[in-house]
Backbone as a printed PyTorch tensor [residue, N CA C, xyz], in Angstrom:
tensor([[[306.5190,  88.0170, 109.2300],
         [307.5200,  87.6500, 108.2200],
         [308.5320,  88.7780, 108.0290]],

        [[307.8370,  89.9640, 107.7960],
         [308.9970,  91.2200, 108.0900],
         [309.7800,  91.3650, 109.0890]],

        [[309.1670,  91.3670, 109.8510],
         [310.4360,  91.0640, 111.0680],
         [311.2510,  90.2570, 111.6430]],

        [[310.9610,  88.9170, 110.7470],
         [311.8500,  87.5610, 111.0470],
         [313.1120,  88.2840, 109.7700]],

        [[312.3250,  88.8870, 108.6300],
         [313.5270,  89.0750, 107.2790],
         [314.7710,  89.9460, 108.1700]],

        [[313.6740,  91.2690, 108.8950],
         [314.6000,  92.3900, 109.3510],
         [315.6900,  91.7980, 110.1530]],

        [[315.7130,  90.7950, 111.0470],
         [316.4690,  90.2470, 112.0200],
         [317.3310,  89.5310, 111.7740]],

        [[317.4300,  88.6710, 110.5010],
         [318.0810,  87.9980, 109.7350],
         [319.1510,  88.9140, 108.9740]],

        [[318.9130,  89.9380, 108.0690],
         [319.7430,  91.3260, 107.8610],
         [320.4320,  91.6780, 109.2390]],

        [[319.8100,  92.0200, 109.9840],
         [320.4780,  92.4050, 110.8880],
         [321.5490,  92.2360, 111.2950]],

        [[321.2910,  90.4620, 111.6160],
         [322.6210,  89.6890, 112.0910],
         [323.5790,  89.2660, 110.7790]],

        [[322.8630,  89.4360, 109.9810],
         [323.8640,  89.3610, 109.0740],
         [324.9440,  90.5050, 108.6210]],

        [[324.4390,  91.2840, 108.9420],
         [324.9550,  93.0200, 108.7930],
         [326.0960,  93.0840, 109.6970]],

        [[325.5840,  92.9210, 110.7440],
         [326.3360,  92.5520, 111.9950],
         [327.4790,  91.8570, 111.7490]],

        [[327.4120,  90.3880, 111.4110],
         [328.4850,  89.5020, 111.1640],
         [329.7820,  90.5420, 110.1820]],

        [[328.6710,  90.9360, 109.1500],
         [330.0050,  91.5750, 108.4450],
         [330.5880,  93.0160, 108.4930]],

        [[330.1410,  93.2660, 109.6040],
         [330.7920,  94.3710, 109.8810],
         [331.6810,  94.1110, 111.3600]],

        [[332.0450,  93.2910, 111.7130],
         [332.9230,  93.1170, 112.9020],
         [334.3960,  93.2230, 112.1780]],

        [[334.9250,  93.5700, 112.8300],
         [336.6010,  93.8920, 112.2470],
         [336.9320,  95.3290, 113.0340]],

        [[338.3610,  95.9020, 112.3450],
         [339.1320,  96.7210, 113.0280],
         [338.3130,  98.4090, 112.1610]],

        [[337.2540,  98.2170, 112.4580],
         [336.7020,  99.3890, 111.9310],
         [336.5570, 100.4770, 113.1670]],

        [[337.0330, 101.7990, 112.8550],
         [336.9560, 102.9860, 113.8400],
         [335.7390, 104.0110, 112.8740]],

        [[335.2450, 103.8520, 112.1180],
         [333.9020, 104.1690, 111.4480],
         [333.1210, 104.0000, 110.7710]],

        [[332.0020, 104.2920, 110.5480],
         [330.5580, 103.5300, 110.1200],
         [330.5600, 104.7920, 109.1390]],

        [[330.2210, 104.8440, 107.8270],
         [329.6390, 105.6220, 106.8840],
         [328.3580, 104.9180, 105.9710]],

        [[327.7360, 105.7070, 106.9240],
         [325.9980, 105.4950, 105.9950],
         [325.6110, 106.7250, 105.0090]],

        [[324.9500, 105.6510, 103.6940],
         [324.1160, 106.8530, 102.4170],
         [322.7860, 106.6520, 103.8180]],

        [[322.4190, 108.0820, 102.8710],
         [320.8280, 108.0360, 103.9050],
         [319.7870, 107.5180, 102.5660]],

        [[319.4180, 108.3100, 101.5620],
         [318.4180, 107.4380, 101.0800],
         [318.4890, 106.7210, 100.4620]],

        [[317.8230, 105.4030, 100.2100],
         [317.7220, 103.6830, 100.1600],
         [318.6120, 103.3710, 100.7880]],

        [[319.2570, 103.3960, 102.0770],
         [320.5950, 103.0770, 103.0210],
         [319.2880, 103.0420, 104.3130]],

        [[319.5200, 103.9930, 104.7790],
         [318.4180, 103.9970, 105.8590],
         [317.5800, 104.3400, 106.2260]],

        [[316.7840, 105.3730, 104.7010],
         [315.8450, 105.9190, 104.2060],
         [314.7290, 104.3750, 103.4560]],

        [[314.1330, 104.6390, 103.4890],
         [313.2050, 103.2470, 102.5070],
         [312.4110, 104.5960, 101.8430]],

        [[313.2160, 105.4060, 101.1510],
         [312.5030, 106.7060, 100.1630],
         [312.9720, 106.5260,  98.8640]],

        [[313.1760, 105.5740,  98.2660],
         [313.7360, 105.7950,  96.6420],
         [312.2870, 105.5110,  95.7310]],

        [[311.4650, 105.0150,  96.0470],
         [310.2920, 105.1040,  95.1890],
         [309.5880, 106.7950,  95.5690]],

        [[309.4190, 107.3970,  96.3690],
         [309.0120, 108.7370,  96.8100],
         [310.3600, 109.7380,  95.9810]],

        [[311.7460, 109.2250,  95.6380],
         [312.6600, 110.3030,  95.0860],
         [312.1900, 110.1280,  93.6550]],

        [[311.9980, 108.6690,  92.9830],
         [312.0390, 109.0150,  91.8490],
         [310.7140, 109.3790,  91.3970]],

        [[309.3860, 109.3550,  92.6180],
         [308.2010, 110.2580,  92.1610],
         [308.9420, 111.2650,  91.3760]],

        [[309.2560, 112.1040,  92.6120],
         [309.7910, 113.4940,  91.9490],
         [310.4680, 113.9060,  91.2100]],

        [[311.4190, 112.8510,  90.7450],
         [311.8240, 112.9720,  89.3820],
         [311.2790, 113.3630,  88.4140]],

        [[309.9050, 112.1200,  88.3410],
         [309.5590, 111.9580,  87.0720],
         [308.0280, 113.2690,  87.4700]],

        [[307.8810, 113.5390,  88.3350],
         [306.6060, 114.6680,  88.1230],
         [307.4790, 116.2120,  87.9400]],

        [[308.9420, 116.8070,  88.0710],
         [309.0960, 117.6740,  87.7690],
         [309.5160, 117.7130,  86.6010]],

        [[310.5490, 116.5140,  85.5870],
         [310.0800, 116.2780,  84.4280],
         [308.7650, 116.6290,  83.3650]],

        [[308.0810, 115.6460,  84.4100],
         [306.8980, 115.6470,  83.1140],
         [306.3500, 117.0210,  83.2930]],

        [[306.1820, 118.1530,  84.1040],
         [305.7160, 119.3040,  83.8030],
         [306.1470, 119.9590,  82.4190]],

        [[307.5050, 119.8310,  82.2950],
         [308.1940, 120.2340,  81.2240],
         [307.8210, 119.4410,  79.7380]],

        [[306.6970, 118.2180,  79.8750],
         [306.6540, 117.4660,  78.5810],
         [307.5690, 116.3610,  78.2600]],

        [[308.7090, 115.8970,  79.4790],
         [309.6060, 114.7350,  79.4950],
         [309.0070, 113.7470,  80.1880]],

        [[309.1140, 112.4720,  79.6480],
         [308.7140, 111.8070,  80.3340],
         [309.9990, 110.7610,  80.6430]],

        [[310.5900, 110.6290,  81.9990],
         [311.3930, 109.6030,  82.0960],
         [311.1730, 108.6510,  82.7060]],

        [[312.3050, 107.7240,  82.6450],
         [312.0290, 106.2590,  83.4650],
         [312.7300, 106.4050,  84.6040]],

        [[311.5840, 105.8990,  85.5590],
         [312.4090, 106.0720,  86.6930],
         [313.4980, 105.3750,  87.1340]],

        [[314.0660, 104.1590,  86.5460],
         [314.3980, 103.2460,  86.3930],
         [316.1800, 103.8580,  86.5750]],

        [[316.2010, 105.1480,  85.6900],
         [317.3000, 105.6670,  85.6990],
         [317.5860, 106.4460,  87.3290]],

        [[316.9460, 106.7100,  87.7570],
         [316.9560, 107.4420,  89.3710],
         [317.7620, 106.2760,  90.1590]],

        [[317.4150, 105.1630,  90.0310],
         [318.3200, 103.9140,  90.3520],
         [319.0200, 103.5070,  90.1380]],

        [[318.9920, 103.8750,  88.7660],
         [321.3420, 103.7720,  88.3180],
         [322.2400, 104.5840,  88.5220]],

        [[321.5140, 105.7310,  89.1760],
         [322.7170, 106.7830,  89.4860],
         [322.2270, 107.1950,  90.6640]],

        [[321.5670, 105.8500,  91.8670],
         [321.5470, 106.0620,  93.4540],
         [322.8950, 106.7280,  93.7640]],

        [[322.8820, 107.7400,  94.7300],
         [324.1150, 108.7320,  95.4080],
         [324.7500, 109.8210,  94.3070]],

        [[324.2270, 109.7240,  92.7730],
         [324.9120, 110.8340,  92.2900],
         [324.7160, 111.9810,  92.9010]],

        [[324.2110, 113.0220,  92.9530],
         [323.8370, 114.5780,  93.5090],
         [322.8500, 114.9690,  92.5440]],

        [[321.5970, 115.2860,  92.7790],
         [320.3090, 115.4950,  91.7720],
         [321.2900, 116.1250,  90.1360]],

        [[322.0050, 117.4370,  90.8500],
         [322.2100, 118.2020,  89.8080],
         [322.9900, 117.5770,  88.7830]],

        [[323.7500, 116.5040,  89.3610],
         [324.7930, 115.4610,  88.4460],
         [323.1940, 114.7780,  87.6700]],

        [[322.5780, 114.0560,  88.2320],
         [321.3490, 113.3330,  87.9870],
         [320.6130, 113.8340,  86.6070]],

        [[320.2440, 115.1730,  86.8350],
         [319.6100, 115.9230,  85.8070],
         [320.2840, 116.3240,  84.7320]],

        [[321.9830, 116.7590,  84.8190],
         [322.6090, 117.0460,  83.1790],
         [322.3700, 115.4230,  82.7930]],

        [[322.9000, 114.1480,  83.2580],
         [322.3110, 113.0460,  82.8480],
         [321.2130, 112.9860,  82.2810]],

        [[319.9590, 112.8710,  82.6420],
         [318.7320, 113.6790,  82.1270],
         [318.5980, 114.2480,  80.7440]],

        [[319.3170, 115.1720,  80.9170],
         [319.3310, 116.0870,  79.7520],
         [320.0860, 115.3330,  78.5650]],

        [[321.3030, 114.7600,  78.8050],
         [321.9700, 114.0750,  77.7960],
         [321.0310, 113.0210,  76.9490]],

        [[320.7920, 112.1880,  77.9140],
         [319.8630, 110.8240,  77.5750],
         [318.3060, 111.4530,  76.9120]],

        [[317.7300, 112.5600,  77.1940],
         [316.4000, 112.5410,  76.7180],
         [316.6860, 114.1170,  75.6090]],

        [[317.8560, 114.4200,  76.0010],
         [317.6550, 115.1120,  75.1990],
         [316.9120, 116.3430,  75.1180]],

        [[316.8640, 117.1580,  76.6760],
         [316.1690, 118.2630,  77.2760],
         [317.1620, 118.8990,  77.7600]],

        [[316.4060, 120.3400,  78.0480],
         [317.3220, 121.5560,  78.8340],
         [317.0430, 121.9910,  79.9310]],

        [[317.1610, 120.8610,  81.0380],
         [316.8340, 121.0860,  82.2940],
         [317.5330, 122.0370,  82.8530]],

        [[317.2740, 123.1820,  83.8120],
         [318.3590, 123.8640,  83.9640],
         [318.6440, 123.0250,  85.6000]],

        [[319.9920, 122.4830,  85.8890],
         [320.0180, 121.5460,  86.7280],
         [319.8680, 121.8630,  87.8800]],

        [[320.0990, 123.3680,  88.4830],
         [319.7740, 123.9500,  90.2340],
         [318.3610, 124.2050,  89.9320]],

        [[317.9380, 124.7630,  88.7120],
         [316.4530, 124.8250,  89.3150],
         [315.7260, 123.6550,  89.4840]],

        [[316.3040, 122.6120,  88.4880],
         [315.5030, 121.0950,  88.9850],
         [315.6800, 121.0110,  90.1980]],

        [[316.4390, 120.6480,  90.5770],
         [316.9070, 120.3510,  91.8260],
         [316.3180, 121.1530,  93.1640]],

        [[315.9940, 122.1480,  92.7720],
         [315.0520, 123.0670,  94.2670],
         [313.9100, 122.5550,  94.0290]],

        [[313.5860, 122.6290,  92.3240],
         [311.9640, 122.4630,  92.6360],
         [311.7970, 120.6010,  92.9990]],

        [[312.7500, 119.8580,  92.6350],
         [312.6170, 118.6860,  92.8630],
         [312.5930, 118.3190,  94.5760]],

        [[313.0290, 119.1140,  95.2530],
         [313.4760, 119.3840,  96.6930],
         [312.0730, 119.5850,  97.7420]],

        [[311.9640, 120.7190,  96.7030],
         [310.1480, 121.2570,  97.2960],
         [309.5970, 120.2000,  97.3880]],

        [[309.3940, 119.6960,  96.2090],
         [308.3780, 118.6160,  96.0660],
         [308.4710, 117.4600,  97.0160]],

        [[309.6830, 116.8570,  96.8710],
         [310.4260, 116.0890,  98.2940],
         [309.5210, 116.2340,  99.5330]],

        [[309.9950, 117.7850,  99.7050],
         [309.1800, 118.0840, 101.4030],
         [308.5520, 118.6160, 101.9090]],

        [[307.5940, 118.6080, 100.9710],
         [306.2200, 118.8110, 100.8440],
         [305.3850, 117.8970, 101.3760]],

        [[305.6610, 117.0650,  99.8000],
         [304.4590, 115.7800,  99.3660],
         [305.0750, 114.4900, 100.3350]],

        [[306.2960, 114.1300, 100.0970],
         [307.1180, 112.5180, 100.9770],
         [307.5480, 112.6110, 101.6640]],

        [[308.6750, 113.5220, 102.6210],
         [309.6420, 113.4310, 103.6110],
         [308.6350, 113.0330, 104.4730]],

        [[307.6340, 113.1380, 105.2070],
         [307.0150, 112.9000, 105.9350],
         [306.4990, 111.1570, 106.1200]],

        [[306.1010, 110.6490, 105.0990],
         [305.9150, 109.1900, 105.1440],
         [307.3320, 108.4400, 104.6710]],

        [[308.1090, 108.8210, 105.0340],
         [309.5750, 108.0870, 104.8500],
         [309.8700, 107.2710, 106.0550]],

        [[310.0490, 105.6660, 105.6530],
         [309.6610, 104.6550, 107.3670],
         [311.8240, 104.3900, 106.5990]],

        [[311.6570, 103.5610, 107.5880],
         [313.1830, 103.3250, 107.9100],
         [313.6330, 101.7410, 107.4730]],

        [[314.7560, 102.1540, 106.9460],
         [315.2950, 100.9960, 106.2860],
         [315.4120,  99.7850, 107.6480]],

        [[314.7990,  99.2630, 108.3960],
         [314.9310,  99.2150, 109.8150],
         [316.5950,  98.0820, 110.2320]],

        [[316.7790,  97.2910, 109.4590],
         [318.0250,  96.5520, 109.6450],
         [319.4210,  97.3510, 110.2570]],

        [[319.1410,  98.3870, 108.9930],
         [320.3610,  99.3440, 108.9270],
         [320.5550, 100.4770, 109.9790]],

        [[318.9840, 101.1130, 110.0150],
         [318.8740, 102.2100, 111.6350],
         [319.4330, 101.2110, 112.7990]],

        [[318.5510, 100.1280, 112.8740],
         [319.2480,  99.2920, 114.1630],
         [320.5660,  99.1320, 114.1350]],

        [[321.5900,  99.0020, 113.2400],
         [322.6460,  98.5630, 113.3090],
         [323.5990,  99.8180, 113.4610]],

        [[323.0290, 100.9240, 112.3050],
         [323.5580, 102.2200, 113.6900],
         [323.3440, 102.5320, 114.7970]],

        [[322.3310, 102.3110, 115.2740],
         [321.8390, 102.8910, 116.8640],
         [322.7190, 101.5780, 117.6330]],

        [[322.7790, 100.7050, 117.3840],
         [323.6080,  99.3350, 118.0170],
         [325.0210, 100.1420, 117.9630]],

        [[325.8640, 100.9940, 117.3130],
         [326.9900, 100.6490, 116.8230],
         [327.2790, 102.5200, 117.5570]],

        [[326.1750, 103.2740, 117.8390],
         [326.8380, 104.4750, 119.0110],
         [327.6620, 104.4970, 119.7430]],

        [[328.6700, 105.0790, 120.1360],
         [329.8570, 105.1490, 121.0690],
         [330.9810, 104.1680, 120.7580]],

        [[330.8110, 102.9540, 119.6910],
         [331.6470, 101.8800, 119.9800],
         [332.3950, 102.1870, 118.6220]],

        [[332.0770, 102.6630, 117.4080],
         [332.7740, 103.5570, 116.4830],
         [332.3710, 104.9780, 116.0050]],

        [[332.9520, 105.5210, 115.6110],
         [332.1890, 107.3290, 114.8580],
         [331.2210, 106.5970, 113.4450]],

        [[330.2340, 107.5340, 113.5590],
         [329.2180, 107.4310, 113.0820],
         [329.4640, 109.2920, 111.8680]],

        [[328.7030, 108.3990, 111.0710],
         [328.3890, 109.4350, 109.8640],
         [327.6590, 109.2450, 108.9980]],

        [[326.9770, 110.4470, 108.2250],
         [326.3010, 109.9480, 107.0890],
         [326.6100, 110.6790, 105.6020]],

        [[326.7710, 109.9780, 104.3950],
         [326.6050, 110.6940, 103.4790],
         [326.4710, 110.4220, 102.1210]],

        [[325.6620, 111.4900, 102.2450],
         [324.3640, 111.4360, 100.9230],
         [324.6590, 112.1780, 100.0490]],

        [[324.1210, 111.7740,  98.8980],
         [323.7290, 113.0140,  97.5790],
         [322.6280, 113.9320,  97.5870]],

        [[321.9460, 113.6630,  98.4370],
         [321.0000, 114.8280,  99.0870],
         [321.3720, 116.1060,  99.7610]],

        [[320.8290, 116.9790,  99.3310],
         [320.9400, 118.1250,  99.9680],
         [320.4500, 118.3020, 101.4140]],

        [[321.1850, 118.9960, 102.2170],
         [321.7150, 119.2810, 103.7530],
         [320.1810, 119.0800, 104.3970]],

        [[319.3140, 120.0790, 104.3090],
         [318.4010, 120.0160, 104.7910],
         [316.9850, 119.1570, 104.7340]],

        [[316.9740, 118.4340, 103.1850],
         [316.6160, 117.2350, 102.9320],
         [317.2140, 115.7680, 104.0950]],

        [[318.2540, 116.0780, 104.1920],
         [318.6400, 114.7260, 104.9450],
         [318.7270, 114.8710, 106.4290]],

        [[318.7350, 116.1180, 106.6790],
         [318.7130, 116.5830, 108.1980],
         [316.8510, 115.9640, 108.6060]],

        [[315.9580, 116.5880, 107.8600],
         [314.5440, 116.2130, 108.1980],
         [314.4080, 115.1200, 107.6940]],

        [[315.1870, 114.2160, 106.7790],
         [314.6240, 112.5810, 107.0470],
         [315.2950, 111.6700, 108.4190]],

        [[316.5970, 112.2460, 108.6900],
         [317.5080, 111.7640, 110.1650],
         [316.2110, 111.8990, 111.0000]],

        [[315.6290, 113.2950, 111.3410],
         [314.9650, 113.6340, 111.9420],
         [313.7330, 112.5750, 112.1090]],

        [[312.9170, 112.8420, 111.0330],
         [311.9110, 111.1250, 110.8240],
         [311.8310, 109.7990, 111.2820]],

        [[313.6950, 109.9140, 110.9950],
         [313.9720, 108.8210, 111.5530],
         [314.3670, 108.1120, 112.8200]],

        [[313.9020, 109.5220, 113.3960],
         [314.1840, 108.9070, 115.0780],
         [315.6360, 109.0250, 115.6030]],

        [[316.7900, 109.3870, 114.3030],
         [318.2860, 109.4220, 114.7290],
         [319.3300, 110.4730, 114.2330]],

        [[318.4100, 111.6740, 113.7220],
         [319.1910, 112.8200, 113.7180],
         [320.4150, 113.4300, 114.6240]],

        [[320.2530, 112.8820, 115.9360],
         [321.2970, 113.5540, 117.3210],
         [322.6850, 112.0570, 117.0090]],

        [[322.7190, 111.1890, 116.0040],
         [323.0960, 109.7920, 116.3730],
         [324.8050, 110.3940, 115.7890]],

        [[323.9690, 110.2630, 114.0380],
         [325.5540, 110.8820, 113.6380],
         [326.5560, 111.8980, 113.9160]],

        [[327.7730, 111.8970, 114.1770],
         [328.8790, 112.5270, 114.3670],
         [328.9790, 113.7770, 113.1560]],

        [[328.9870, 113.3660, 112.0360],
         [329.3040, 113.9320, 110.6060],
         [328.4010, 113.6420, 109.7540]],

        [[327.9690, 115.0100, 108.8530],
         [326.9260, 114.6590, 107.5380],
         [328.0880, 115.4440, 106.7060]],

        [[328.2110, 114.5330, 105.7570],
         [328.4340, 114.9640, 104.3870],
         [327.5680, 115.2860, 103.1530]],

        [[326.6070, 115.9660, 102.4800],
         [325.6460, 116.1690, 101.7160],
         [326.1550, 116.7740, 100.5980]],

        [[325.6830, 116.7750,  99.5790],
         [325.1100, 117.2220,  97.9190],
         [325.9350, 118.7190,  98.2070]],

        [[327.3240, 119.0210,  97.4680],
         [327.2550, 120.3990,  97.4930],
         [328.3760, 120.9490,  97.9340]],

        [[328.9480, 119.8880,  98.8720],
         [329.7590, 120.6060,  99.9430],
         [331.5380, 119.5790,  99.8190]],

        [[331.5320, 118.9340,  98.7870],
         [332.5040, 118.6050,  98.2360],
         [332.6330, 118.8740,  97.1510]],

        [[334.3140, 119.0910,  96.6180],
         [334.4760, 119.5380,  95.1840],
         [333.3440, 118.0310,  94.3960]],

        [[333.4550, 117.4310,  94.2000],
         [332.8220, 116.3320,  93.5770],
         [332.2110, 115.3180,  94.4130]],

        [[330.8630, 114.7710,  94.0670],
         [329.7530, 114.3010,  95.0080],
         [330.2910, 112.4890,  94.2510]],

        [[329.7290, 111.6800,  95.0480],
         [329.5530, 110.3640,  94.4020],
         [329.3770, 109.8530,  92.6920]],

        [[330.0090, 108.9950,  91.8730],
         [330.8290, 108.0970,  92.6740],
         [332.7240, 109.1110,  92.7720]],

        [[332.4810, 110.0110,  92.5720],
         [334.4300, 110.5930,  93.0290],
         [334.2320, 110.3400,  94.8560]],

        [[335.2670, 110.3030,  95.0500],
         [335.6500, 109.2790,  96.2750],
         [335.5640, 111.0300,  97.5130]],

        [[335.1230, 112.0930,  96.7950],
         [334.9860, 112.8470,  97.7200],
         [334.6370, 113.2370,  98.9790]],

        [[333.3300, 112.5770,  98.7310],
         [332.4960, 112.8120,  99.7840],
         [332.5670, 112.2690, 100.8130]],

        [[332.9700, 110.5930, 101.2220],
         [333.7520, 109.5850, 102.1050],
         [334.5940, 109.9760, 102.3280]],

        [[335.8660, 110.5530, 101.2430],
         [337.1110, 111.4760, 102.4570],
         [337.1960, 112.3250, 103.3850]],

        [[335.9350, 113.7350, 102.8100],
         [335.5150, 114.2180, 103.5020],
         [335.1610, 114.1640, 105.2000]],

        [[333.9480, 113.2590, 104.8670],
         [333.7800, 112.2500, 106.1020],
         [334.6780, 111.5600, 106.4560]],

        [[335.4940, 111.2850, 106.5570],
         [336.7060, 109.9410, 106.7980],
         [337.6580, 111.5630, 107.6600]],

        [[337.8720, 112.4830, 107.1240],
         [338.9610, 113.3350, 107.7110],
         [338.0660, 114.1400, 108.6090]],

        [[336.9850, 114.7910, 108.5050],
         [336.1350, 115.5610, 109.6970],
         [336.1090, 114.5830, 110.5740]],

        [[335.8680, 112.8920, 110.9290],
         [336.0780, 112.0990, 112.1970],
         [337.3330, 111.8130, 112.5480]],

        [[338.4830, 112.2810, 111.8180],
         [339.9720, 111.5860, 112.1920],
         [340.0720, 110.4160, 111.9090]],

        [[339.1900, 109.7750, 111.1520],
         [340.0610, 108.0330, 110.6200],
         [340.1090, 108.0420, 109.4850]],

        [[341.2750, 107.1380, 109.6550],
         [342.1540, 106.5230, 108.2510],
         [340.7850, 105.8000, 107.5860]],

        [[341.3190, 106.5190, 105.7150],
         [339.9730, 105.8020, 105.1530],
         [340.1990, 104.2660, 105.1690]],

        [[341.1630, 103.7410, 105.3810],
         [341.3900, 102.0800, 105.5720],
         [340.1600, 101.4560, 107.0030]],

        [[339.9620, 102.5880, 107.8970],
         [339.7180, 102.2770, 109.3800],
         [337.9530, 102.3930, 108.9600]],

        [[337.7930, 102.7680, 108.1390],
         [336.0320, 103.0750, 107.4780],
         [335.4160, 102.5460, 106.8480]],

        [[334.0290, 101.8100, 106.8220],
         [333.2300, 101.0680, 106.4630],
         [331.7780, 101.8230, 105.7450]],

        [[331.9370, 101.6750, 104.8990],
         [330.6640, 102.2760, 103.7910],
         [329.2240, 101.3610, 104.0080]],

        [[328.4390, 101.8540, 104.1380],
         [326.8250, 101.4070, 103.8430],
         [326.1590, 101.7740, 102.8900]],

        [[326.1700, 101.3300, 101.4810],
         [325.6200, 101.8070, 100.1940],
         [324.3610, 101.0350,  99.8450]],

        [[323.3900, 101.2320,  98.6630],
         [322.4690, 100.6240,  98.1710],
         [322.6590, 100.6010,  96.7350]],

        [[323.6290, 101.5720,  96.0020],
         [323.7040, 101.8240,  94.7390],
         [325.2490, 101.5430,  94.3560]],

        [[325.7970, 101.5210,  93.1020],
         [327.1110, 101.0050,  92.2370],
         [327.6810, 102.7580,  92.4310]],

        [[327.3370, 103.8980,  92.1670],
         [327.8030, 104.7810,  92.0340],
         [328.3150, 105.2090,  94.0590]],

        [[327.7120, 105.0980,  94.8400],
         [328.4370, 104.9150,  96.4440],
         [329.5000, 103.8000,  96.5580]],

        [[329.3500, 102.7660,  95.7710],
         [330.0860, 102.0210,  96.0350],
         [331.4960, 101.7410,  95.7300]],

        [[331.6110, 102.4150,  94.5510],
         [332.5480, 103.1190,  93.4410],
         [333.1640, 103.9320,  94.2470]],

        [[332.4150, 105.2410,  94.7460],
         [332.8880, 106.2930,  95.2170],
         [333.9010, 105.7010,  96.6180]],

        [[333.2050, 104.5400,  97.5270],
         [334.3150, 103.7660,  98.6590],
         [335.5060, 103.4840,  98.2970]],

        [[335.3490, 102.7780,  97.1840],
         [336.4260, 101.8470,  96.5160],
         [337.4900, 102.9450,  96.3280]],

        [[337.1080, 103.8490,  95.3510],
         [337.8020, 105.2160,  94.9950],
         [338.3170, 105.7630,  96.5310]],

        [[338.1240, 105.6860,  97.6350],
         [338.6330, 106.6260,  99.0610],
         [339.3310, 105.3700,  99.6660]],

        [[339.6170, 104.1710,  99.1950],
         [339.8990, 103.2660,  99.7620],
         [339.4000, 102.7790, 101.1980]],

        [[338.0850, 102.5310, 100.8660],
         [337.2480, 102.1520, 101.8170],
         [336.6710, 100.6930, 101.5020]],

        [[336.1700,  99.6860, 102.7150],
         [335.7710,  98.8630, 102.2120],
         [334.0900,  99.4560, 102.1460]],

        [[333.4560,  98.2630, 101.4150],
         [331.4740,  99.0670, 101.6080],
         [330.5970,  97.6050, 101.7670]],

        [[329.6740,  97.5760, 102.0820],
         [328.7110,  96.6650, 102.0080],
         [327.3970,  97.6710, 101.0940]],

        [[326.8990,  96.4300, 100.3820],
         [325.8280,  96.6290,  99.5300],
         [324.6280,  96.3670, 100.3980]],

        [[323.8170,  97.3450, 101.2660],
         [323.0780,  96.6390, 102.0750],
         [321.6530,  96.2490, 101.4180]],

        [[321.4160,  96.4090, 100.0210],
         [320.3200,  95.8730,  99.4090],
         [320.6000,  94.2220,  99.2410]],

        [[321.6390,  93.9750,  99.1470],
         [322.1990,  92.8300,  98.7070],
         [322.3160,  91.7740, 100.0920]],

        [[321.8300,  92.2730, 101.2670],
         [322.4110,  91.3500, 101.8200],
         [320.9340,  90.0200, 102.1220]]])
């Protein structure tokens, strides 16, 4: 049954991505990561050391922010003094330690990049930090695939500001009109819209 669903995505993915596109921009986690229940573990266990207890629920409304954006959020809503880089390392550790390792693949979406090599530029980018997303590519069998990573850090402003896709959009040479987004969350999708990109919601399809 999983693999009749995966094949069905597939071609459906497929269908809607045919057009005058000269690049592919993929988020990596919940895009082509199947790791968002393993991120918001770690949310909520470097939290609760501190005596917070959150919902993870929120790790999913702000899919693609950048942890450290994630955590002053955090702090606003619960009303704590996270200090936001140290969350964020120790939330990192914990990452790739305990999960990077059992992280399986969004498989619709890997196939439809590995399908889509040489025939447009390929990229990825995440709100994850560099080396976090380098060892889940890695996991995933398609670290050598992408052209360009854009990650957590390395733009003035991370998702949804339309940064991080320009970024990517100008390190491959195409017009952000010529670029196609692969999101799972409202805040990536925002951030397309904002670079004038079109996006597909690939949870949605």
């Amino acid at each position: 049954m999983a693999d009749t669903t995966n094949n069905s995505r597939y071609e459906k993915l497929t269908l809607l991505t045919e057009g005058d596109f000269q690049a592919f921009l993929y988020d990596c986690d919940g895009t082509l990561a199947d790791n968002m229940g393993a991120h918001k573990k770690t949310y909520v266990h470097i939290a609760a050391q501190d005596g917070v207890l959150i919902d993870a629920a929120l790790v999913d409304e702000l899919a693609g922010w950048p942890v450290v954006k994630v955590v002053e959020e955090i702090n606003k809503r619960y009303n704590s003094t996270f200090d936001p880089i140290e969350f964020a390392h120790k939330r990192e550790e914990l990452f790739l330690e305990e999960y990077i390792d059992q992280t399986q693949p969004v498989d619709y979406v890997v196939n439809h990049l590995k399908a889509h090599v040489g025939k447009v530029k390929i990229g990825v980018v995440s709100g994850s930090q560099r080396s976090a997303v380098e060892r889940t590519l890695r996991v995933l069998g398609i670290a050598e695939l992408p052209e360009v990573l854009v990650c957590a850090g390395e733009t003035p402003h991370g998702k949804p500001f339309p940064d991080p896709f320009l970024a990517a959009a100008e390190k491959l040479g195409v017009a952000p009109e010529h670029c196609l987004v692969f999101e799972d969350g409202e805040p990536g999708t925002r951030a397309a819209e904002a670079a004038g990109m079109k996006w597909i919601r690939i949870d949605k399809i």
